[in-house]
Short mmCIF file of C-alpha atoms and ligand atoms in Angstrom, two decimals:
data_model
loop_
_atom_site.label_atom_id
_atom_site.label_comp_id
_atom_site.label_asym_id
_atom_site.label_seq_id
_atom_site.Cartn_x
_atom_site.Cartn_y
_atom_site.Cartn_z
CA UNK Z 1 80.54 136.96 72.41
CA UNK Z 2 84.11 137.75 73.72
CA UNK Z 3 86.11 134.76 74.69
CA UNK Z 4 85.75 133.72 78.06
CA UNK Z 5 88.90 134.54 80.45
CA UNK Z 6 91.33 132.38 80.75
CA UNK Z 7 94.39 132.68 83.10
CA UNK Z 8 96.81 129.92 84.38
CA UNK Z 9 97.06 129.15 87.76
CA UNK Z 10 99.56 127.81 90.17
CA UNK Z 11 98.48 126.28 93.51
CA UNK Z 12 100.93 124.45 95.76
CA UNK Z 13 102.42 124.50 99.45
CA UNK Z 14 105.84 122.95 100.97
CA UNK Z 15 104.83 120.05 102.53
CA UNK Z 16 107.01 119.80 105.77
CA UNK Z 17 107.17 116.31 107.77
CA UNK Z 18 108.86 114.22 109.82
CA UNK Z 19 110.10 111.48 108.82
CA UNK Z 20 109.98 109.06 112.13
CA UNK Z 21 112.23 106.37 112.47
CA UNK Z 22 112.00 104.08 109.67
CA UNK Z 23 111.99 106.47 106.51
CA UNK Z 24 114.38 108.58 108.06
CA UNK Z 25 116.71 105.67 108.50
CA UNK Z 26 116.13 104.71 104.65
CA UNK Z 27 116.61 108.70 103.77
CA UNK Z 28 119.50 109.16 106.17
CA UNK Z 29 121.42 106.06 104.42
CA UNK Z 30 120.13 107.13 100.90
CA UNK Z 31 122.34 110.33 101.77
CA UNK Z 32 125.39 108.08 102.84
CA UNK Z 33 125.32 106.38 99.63
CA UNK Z 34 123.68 103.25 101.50
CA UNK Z 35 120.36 101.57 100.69
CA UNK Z 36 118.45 99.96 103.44
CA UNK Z 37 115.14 97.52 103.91
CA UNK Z 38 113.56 96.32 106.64
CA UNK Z 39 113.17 92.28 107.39
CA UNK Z 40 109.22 91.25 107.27
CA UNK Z 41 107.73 88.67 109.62
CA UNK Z 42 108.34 86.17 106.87
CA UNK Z 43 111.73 86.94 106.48
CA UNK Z 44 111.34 89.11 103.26
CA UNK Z 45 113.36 92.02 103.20
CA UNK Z 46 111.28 95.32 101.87
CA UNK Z 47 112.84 98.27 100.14
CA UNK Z 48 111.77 100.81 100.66
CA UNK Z 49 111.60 99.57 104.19
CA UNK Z 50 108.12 99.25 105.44
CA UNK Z 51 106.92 100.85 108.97
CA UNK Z 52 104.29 97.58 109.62
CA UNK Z 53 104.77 94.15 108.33
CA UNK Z 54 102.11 93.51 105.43
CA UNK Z 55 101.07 90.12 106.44
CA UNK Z 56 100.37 90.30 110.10
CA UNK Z 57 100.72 93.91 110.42
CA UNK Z 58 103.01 94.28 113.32
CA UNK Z 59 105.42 97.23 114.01
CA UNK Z 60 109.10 96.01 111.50
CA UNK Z 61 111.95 97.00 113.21
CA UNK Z 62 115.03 94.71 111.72
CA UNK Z 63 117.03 96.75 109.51
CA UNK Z 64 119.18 95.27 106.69
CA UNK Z 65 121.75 96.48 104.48
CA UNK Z 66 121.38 95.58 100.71
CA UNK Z 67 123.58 96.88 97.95
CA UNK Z 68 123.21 99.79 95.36
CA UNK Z 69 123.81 96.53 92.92
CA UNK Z 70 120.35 94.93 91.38
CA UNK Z 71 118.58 93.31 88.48
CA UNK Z 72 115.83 94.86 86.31
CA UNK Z 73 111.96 92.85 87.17
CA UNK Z 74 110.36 94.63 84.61
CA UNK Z 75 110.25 98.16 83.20
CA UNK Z 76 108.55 100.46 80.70
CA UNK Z 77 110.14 102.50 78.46
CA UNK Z 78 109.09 106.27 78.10
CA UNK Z 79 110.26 108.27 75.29
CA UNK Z 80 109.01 111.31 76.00
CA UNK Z 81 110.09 112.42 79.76
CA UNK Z 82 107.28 114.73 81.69
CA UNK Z 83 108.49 118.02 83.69
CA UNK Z 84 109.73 116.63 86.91
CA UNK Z 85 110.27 113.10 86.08
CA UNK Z 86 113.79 112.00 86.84
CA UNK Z 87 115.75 112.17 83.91
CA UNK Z 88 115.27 114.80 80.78
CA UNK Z 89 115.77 112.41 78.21
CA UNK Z 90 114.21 108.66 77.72
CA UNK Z 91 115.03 106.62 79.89
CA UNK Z 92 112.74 102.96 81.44
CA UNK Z 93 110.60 102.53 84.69
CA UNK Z 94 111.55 99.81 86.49
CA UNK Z 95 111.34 97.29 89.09
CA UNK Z 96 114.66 96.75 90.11
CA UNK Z 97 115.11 94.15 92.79
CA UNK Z 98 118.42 94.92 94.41
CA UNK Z 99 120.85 91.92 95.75
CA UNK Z 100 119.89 91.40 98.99
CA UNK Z 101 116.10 92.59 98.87
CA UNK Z 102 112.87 90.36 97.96
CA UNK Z 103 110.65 92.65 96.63
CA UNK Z 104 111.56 95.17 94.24
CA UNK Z 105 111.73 99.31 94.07
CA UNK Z 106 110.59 101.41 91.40
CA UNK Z 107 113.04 103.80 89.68
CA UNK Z 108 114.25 105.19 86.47
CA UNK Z 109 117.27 103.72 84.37
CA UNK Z 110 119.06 105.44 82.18
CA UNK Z 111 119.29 103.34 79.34
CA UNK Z 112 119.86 105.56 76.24
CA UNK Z 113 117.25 103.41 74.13
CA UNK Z 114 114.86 100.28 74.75
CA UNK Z 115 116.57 97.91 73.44
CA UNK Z 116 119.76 97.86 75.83
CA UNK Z 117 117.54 97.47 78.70
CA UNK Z 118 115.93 93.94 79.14
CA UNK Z 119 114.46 92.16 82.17
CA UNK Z 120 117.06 90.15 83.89
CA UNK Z 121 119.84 93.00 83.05
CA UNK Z 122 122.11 94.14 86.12
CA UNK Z 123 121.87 97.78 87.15
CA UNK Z 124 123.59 99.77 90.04
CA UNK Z 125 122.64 103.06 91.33
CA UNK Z 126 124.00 106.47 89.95
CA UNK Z 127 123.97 108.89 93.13
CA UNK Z 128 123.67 112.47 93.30
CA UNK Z 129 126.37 114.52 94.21
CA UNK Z 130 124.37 116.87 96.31
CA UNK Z 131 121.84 114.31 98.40
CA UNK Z 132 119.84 115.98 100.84
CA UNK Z 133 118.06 112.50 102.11
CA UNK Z 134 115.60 111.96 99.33
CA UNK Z 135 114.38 109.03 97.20
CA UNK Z 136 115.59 111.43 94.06
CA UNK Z 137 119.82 110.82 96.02
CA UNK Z 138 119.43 108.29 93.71
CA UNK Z 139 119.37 109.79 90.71
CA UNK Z 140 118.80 107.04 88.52
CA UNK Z 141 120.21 103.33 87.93
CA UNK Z 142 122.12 102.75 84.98
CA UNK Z 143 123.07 99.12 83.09
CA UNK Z 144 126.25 97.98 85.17
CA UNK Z 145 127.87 94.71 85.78
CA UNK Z 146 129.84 96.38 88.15
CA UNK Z 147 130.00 97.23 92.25
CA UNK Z 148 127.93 99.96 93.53
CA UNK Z 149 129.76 103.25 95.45
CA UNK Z 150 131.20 103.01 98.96
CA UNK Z 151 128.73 104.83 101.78
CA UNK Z 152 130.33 107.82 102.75
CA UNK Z 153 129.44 109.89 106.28
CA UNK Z 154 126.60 112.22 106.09
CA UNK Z 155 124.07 113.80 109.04
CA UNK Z 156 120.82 112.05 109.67
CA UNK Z 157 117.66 112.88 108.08
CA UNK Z 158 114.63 114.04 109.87
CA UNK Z 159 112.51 116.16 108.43
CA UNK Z 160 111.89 116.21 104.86
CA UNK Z 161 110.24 119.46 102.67
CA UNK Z 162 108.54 118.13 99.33
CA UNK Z 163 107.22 120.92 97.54
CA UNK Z 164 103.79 120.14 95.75
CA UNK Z 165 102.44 122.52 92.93
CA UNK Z 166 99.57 122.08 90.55
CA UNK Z 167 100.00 123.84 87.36
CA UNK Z 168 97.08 124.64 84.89
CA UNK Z 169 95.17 127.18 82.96
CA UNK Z 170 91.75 127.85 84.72
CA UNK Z 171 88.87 128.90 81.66
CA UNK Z 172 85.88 130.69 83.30
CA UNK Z 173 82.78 129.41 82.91
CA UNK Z 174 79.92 131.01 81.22
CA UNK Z 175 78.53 131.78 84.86
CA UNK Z 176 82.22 133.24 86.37
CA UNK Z 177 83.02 134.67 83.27
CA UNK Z 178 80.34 137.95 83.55
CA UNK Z 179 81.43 137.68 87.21
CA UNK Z 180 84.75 138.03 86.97
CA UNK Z 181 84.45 141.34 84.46
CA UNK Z 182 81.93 142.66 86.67
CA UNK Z 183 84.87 142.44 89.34
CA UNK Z 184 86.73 144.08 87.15
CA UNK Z 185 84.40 146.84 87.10
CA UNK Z 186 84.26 146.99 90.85
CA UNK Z 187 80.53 145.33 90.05
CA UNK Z 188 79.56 142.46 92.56
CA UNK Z 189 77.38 140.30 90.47
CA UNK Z 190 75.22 137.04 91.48
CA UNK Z 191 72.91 135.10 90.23
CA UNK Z 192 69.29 134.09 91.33
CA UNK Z 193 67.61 130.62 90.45
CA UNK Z 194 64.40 131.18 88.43
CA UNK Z 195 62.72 128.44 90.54
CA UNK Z 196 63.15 129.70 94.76
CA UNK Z 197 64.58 132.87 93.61
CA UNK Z 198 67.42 132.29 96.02
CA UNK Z 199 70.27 134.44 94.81
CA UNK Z 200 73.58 133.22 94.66
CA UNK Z 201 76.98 135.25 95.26
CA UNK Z 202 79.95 134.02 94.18
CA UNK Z 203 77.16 132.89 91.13
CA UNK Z 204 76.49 129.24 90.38
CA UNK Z 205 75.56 127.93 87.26
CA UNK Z 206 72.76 125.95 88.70
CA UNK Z 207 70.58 126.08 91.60
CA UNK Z 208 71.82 122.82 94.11
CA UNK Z 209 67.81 123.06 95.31
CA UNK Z 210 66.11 122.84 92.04
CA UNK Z 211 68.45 121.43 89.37
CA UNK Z 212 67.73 124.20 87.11
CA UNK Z 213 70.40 127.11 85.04
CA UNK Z 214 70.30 129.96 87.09
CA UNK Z 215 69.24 132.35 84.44
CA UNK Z 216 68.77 136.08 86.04
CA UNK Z 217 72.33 138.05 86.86
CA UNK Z 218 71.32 140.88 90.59
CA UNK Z 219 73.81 143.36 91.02
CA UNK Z 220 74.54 143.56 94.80
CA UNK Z 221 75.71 146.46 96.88
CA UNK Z 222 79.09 145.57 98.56
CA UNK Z 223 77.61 146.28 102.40
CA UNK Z 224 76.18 142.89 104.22
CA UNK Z 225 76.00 140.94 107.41
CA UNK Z 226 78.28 138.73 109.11
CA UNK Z 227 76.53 135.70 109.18
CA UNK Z 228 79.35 133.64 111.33
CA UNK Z 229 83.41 133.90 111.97
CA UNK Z 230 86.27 132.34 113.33
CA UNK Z 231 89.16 133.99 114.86
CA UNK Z 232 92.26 132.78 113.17
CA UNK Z 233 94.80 132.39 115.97
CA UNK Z 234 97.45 129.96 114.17
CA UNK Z 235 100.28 130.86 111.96
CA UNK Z 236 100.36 129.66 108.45
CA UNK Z 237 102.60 129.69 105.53
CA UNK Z 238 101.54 132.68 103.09
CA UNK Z 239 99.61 134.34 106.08
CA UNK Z 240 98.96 138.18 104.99
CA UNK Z 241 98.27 139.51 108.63
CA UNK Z 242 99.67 138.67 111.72
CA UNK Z 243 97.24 136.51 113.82
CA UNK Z 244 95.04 136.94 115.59
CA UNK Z 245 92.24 138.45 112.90
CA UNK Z 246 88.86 137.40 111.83
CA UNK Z 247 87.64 135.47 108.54
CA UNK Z 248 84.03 135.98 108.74
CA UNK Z 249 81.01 135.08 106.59
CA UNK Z 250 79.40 138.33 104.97
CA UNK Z 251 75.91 137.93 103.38
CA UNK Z 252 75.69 140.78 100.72
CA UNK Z 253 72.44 142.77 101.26
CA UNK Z 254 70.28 140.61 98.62
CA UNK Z 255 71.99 137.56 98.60
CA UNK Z 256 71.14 134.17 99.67
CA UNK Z 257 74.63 132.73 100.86
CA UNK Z 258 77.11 134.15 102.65
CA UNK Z 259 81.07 134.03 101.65
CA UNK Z 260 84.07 133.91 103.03
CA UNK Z 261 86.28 137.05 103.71
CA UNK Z 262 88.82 139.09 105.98
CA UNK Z 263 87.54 141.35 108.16
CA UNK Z 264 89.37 143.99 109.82
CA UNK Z 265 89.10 147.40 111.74
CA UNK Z 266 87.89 146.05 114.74
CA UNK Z 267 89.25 143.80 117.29
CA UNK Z 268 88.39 139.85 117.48
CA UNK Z 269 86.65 140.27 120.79
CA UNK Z 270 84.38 142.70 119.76
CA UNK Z 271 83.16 140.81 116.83
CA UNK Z 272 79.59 139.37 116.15
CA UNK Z 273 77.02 137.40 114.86
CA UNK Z 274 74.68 140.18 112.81
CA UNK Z 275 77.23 142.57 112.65
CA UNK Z 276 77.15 144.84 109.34
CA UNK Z 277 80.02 145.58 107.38
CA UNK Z 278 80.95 147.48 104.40
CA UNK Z 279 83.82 146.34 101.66
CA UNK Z 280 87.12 148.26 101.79
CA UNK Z 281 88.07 148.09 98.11
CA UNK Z 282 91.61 148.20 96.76
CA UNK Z 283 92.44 150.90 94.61
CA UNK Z 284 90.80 151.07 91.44
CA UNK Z 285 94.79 150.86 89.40
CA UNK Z 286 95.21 147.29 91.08
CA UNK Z 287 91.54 145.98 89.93
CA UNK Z 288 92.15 142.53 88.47
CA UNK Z 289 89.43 139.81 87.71
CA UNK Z 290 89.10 138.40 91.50
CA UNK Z 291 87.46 139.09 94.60
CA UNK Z 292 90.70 140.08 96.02
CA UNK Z 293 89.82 143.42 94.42
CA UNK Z 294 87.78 143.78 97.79
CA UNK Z 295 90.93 143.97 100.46
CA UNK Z 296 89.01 143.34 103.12
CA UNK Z 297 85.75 144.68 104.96
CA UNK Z 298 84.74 146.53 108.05
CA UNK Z 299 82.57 147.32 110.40
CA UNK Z 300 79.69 149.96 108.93
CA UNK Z 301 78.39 151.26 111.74
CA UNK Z 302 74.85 150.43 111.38
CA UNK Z 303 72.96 148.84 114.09
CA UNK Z 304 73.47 145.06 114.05
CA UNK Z 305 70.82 142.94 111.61
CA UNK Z 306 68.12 140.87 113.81
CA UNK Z 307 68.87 137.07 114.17
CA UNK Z 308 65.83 136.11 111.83
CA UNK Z 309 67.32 138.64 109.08
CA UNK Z 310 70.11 136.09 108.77
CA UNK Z 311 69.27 132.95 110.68
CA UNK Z 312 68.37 131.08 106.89
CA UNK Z 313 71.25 132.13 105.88
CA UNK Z 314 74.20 130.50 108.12
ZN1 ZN T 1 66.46 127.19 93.31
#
């Protein structure tokens, strides 16, 4: 048996907020070289400042100045630093409660080696040169006796973009695996449970009804029925086409379940329910392992399918 295929994958979007009026204080002051918390009903100062109080839960809105000056709480030493953890070398986690705060912040100290660090030692912040109103302005704290920086002038912070991206390498199944060949061979290939024969495309392992291996591969043609659609009117990051389009739910002739894809060559309006369409395949050169292979589909021209050819099937 040939080894399954195995490809890495990389999901992610740029996560875009705002940052409202209490974290974009803390991240417009993080880019002045300032650090600021937020006094709690108690009289506890937070930093990071908090948006509601944790004890009675009411909106905070006393700011306070502490200093870039603090003491280590705890920490944990790692000697083996992860992509995209602060520093590139070992360095501690800790709690660092800084002088004029109650409760304590999490960050990364650059120590050089575990045993300079020790709860109780003094710390002050290292900024970045380049802060942009982030958490990661300050780059990391490092053992000091001394003052922190002066603030310096910088814009305010309102919006923040934190990218967020999932590396890994993605194995195919024993199920994908013949389906994602069979893609490759321009071969749409599902699977049918031995039990209610219900035949499943994309192919599942198991039926969800009965429990059981689905055991018998179907070839399908590549012409079905839309089931249902939407008509995607909003703009989103990565979008292929220009809105509006349709993303409707084909049901290969044969199958059981419908799937989503992209239909085009006709307009939104005149789109519907029972509606056949046939797959417009890429060209054969650009054939990978992935339904993608299939660009899009489109109208077929036959008459529409009756309601009850489909109506199990939604
Ligand atoms: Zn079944």
């Amino acid at each position: 048996m040939p080894r399954p295929l195995s490809a890495p994958l990389d999901v992610g979007f740029d996560y875009t907020r705002s940052t409202g009026p209490t974290l974009g204080r803390f991240l417009s002051d993080l880019r002045r070289r300032k650090v600021t918390g937020i006094r709690g009903a108690d009289g506890r100062v937070h930093v990071p400042p908090l948006e509601y109080d944790p004890v009675t839960a009411q909106r905070l809105t006393e700011f306070v100045d502490v200093a870039s000056t603090g003491v280590v709480r705890g920490w944990s030493w790692i000697p083996e630093p992860l992509e995209g953890q602060p520093l590139d070398r070992p360095f501690a986690w800790a709690l660092i409660q800084l002088d004029g705060a109650d409760t304590s912040l999490l960050h990364a100290v650059d120590a050089g080696s575990p045993d300079r660090i020790s709860t109780g030692a003094r710390v002050r912040v290292r900024w970045r040169g380049d802060r942009v109103g982030a958490i990661t302005d300050i780059e990391c704290f490092e053992l000091s006796d001394g003052p922190g920086d002066e603030p310096v002038e910088a814009d305010d912070v309102t919006m923040v973009t934190t990218p967020v991206h999932l590396h890994y390498t993605h194995t195919a199944s024993p199920t994908e695996d013949p389906f994602l060949r069979g893609l490759m061979e321009g071969r749409l290939l599902a699977q049918r449970c031995p039990a209610c024969e219900k035949v499943y495309f994309p192919p599942r392992p198991a039926c969800p009804t009965d429990g059981v291996p689905t055991t018998d591969a179907v070839e399908l043609s590549d012409r079905g029925t839309i089931t249902t659609f939407c008509v995607v009117n909003v703009p989103f990051l990565g979008q292929r086409i220009p809105p509006p389009y349709v993303s409707a739910y084909v049901l290969l002739d044969g199958a059981d379940i419908p799937f989503l894809h992209l239909l085009l060559g006709v307009a939104p309006e005149d789109v519907r329910m029972g509606m056949r369409v046939e797959a417009v395949w890429k060209p054969r050169e650009e054939w990978g392992p992935t339904m993608q292979n299939i660009d899009h589909f489109k109208p077929s021209g036959e008459p529409d399918a009756p309601f009850d050819s489909y109506s199990q099937h939604l």
